[in-house]
Amino acid sequence: MPTLEKVHSRDLFMGRLGYGQDLLEEITAACTGQNIRLARIEAIGAVQYARLGYYDQNTLEYRFFTIDQPLEITGLIGNVSVRENEPMVHAHITLADKAGNAYGGHLATGTIVFACEILIETLDGRCFERKFDEETGLPLWNI
Ligand code: ZN
């Protein structure tokens, strides 16, 4: 049985991120600055280059890789919850190169913004806190 909690939409924040900024760090800073602790996120735009993660389910470790070229953000989707009492952004991203080939993965620091339009929808609900999960080795929601 899936574990679900009811949440309610509260506010929408819409804006853009600055050229040359780290994509994940900027989203996190936006959430910290607005005291956002529960939200969903979407964004489109472009990056100068990207660093993504792939979670290896055998070793229970992230493998990080860099895509060293300009790319379109064809989709970024994520959420904000709480880890160790701080807002934590978890986002996945799909990127396209000049031929339209797509890359995707877990957004990591080291992805640099060319231009980015972001929408953050804040939510009211219980605290979704991340705790270490033995089975997966991941910080999952403690709900
Ligand atoms: Zn992820």
mmCIF file of C-alpha atoms and ligand atoms in Angstrom:
data_model
loop_
_atom_site.group_PDB
_atom_site.id
_atom_site.type_symbol
_atom_site.label_atom_id
_atom_site.label_comp_id
_atom_site.label_asym_id
_atom_site.label_seq_id
_atom_site.Cartn_x
_atom_site.Cartn_y
_atom_site.Cartn_z
ATOM 1 C CA MET A 1 0.000 0.000 0.000
ATOM 2 C CA PRO A 2 1.513 3.355 -0.990
ATOM 3 C CA THR A 3 2.011 5.879 1.771
ATOM 4 C CA LEU A 4 0.236 9.073 0.841
ATOM 5 C CA GLU A 5 -0.378 12.276 2.750
ATOM 6 C CA LYS A 6 -2.795 14.986 1.737
ATOM 7 C CA VAL A 7 -1.172 18.343 0.989
ATOM 8 C CA HIS A 8 -2.631 21.614 -0.235
ATOM 9 C CA SER A 9 -1.372 24.091 -2.751
ATOM 10 C CA ARG A 10 -0.414 27.413 -1.172
ATOM 11 C CA ASP A 11 1.648 29.891 -3.222
ATOM 12 C CA LEU A 12 3.278 29.950 -6.620
ATOM 13 C CA PHE A 13 6.658 31.565 -7.097
ATOM 14 C CA MET A 14 7.871 32.176 -10.617
ATOM 15 C CA GLY A 15 11.225 33.599 -11.579
ATOM 16 C CA ARG A 16 14.498 33.164 -13.358
ATOM 17 C CA LEU A 17 17.912 32.009 -12.287
ATOM 18 C CA GLY A 18 21.092 33.904 -13.071
ATOM 19 C CA TYR A 19 23.601 33.196 -15.827
ATOM 20 C CA GLY A 20 26.605 31.253 -14.581
ATOM 21 C CA GLN A 21 24.964 30.138 -11.330
ATOM 22 C CA ASP A 22 24.894 26.571 -10.089
ATOM 23 C CA LEU A 23 21.396 25.287 -10.891
ATOM 24 C CA LEU A 24 20.840 23.113 -7.808
ATOM 25 C CA GLU A 25 22.434 25.612 -5.421
ATOM 26 C CA GLU A 26 20.296 28.451 -6.803
ATOM 27 C CA ILE A 27 17.051 26.502 -6.421
ATOM 28 C CA THR A 28 18.083 25.576 -2.876
ATOM 29 C CA ALA A 29 18.953 29.218 -2.111
ATOM 30 C CA ALA A 30 15.563 30.339 -3.454
ATOM 31 C CA CYS A 31 13.835 27.880 -1.114
ATOM 32 C CA THR A 32 15.952 28.828 1.879
ATOM 33 C CA GLY A 33 15.386 32.544 1.166
ATOM 34 C CA GLN A 34 11.603 32.142 1.049
ATOM 35 C CA ASN A 35 11.543 29.590 3.903
ATOM 36 C CA ILE A 36 10.062 26.953 1.588
ATOM 37 C CA ARG A 37 10.053 23.507 3.195
ATOM 38 C CA LEU A 38 7.408 21.677 1.167
ATOM 39 C CA ALA A 39 6.977 22.316 -2.545
ATOM 40 C CA ARG A 40 7.079 21.035 -6.045
ATOM 41 C CA ILE A 41 9.325 22.518 -8.697
ATOM 42 C CA GLU A 42 9.447 22.713 -12.451
ATOM 43 C CA ALA A 43 11.824 24.548 -14.744
ATOM 44 C CA ILE A 44 12.908 24.940 -18.345
ATOM 45 C CA GLY A 45 15.857 26.751 -19.903
ATOM 46 C CA ALA A 46 19.401 25.900 -20.833
ATOM 47 C CA VAL A 47 22.650 24.987 -19.126
ATOM 48 C CA GLN A 48 26.262 25.609 -20.123
ATOM 49 C CA TYR A 49 27.178 22.098 -18.988
ATOM 50 C CA ALA A 50 25.741 19.546 -16.615
ATOM 51 C CA ARG A 51 26.628 17.129 -13.846
ATOM 52 C CA LEU A 52 24.104 14.394 -13.148
ATOM 53 C CA GLY A 53 23.855 11.385 -10.909
ATOM 54 C CA TYR A 54 22.726 7.835 -11.483
ATOM 55 C CA TYR A 55 22.008 5.744 -8.390
ATOM 56 C CA ASP A 56 23.610 2.330 -8.601
ATOM 57 C CA GLN A 57 21.154 -0.035 -6.920
ATOM 58 C CA ASN A 58 23.829 -2.704 -6.378
ATOM 59 C CA THR A 59 26.485 -0.599 -4.675
ATOM 60 C CA LEU A 60 23.931 1.847 -3.194
ATOM 61 C CA GLU A 61 26.027 4.774 -4.349
ATOM 62 C CA TYR A 62 25.545 7.599 -6.801
ATOM 63 C CA ARG A 63 27.689 7.587 -9.911
ATOM 64 C CA PHE A 64 28.143 11.131 -11.149
ATOM 65 C CA PHE A 65 28.896 12.107 -14.711
ATOM 66 C CA THR A 66 29.432 15.366 -16.559
ATOM 67 C CA ILE A 67 28.016 16.355 -19.934
ATOM 68 C CA ASP A 68 30.459 18.983 -21.102
ATOM 69 C CA GLN A 69 28.408 20.922 -23.662
ATOM 70 C CA PRO A 70 25.555 23.435 -23.869
ATOM 71 C CA LEU A 71 22.199 21.746 -23.420
ATOM 72 C CA GLU A 72 18.510 22.638 -23.352
ATOM 73 C CA ILE A 73 16.624 21.915 -20.145
ATOM 74 C CA THR A 74 13.672 20.153 -21.691
ATOM 75 C CA GLY A 75 12.323 19.316 -18.280
ATOM 76 C CA LEU A 76 13.258 19.712 -14.649
ATOM 77 C CA ILE A 77 10.900 18.320 -12.070
ATOM 78 C CA GLY A 78 11.483 18.073 -8.377
ATOM 79 C CA ASN A 79 10.320 18.574 -4.843
ATOM 80 C CA VAL A 80 11.371 20.273 -1.659
ATOM 81 C CA SER A 81 11.255 18.576 1.718
ATOM 82 C CA VAL A 82 13.348 18.660 4.869
ATOM 83 C CA ARG A 83 16.625 16.976 5.720
ATOM 84 C CA GLU A 84 18.380 17.689 9.010
ATOM 85 C CA ASN A 85 16.043 20.644 9.505
ATOM 86 C CA GLU A 86 17.055 22.323 6.222
ATOM 87 C CA PRO A 87 15.111 22.502 2.951
ATOM 88 C CA MET A 88 16.361 19.846 0.574
ATOM 89 C CA VAL A 89 15.729 20.058 -3.166
ATOM 90 C CA HIS A 90 15.463 16.754 -4.994
ATOM 91 C CA ALA A 91 15.266 17.244 -8.742
ATOM 92 C CA HIS A 92 15.597 15.182 -11.881
ATOM 93 C CA ILE A 93 16.384 16.741 -15.213
ATOM 94 C CA THR A 94 16.181 15.919 -18.888
ATOM 95 C CA LEU A 95 18.558 17.757 -21.192
ATOM 96 C CA ALA A 96 18.830 17.855 -24.965
ATOM 97 C CA ASP A 97 21.843 18.502 -27.181
ATOM 98 C CA LYS A 98 21.891 20.264 -30.561
ATOM 99 C CA ALA A 99 20.811 17.087 -32.354
ATOM 100 C CA GLY A 100 17.922 16.579 -29.954
ATOM 101 C CA ASN A 101 19.538 13.696 -28.147
ATOM 102 C CA ALA A 102 18.358 13.520 -24.552
ATOM 103 C CA TYR A 103 20.297 12.902 -21.365
ATOM 104 C CA GLY A 104 18.794 12.588 -17.964
ATOM 105 C CA GLY A 105 19.407 11.945 -14.330
ATOM 106 C CA HIS A 106 19.474 13.183 -10.767
ATOM 107 C CA LEU A 107 20.434 16.855 -10.723
ATOM 108 C CA ALA A 108 23.763 17.359 -8.972
ATOM 109 C CA THR A 109 25.795 20.417 -8.105
ATOM 110 C CA GLY A 110 28.081 21.333 -10.972
ATOM 111 C CA THR A 111 25.293 22.059 -13.475
ATOM 112 C CA ILE A 112 25.725 25.641 -14.632
ATOM 113 C CA VAL A 113 22.839 27.871 -15.742
ATOM 114 C CA PHE A 114 22.768 29.594 -19.116
ATOM 115 C CA ALA A 115 19.159 30.684 -18.631
ATOM 116 C CA CYS A 116 16.426 29.184 -16.490
ATOM 117 C CA GLU A 117 12.751 29.879 -15.845
ATOM 118 C CA ILE A 118 11.456 28.275 -12.698
ATOM 119 C CA LEU A 119 8.113 27.729 -11.036
ATOM 120 C CA ILE A 120 7.888 26.704 -7.386
ATOM 121 C CA GLU A 121 4.528 25.687 -5.951
ATOM 122 C CA THR A 122 4.603 25.703 -2.175
ATOM 123 C CA LEU A 123 2.487 23.190 -0.305
ATOM 124 C CA ASP A 124 0.857 23.059 3.101
ATOM 125 C CA GLY A 125 1.006 19.728 4.830
ATOM 126 C CA ARG A 126 2.881 17.730 7.401
ATOM 127 C CA CYS A 127 6.648 17.859 7.499
ATOM 128 C CA PHE A 128 8.142 15.501 4.918
ATOM 129 C CA GLU A 129 11.444 14.724 6.590
ATOM 130 C CA ARG A 130 14.170 12.681 4.939
ATOM 131 C CA LYS A 131 15.697 9.864 6.958
ATOM 132 C CA PHE A 132 18.230 7.228 5.993
ATOM 133 C CA ASP A 133 16.473 4.176 4.521
ATOM 134 C CA GLU A 134 18.292 0.864 5.138
ATOM 135 C CA GLU A 135 16.853 -0.957 2.139
ATOM 136 C CA THR A 136 17.855 1.572 -0.497
ATOM 137 C CA GLY A 137 20.631 3.504 1.217
ATOM 138 C CA LEU A 138 18.775 6.701 0.304
ATOM 139 C CA PRO A 139 17.429 9.551 2.419
ATOM 140 C CA LEU A 140 13.731 8.861 1.914
ATOM 141 C CA TRP A 141 10.640 10.493 3.366
ATOM 142 C CA ASN A 142 9.830 9.363 6.866
ATOM 143 C CA ILE A 143 6.074 9.064 6.303
HETATM 144 ZN ZN ZN B 1 17.097 11.564 -7.466
#
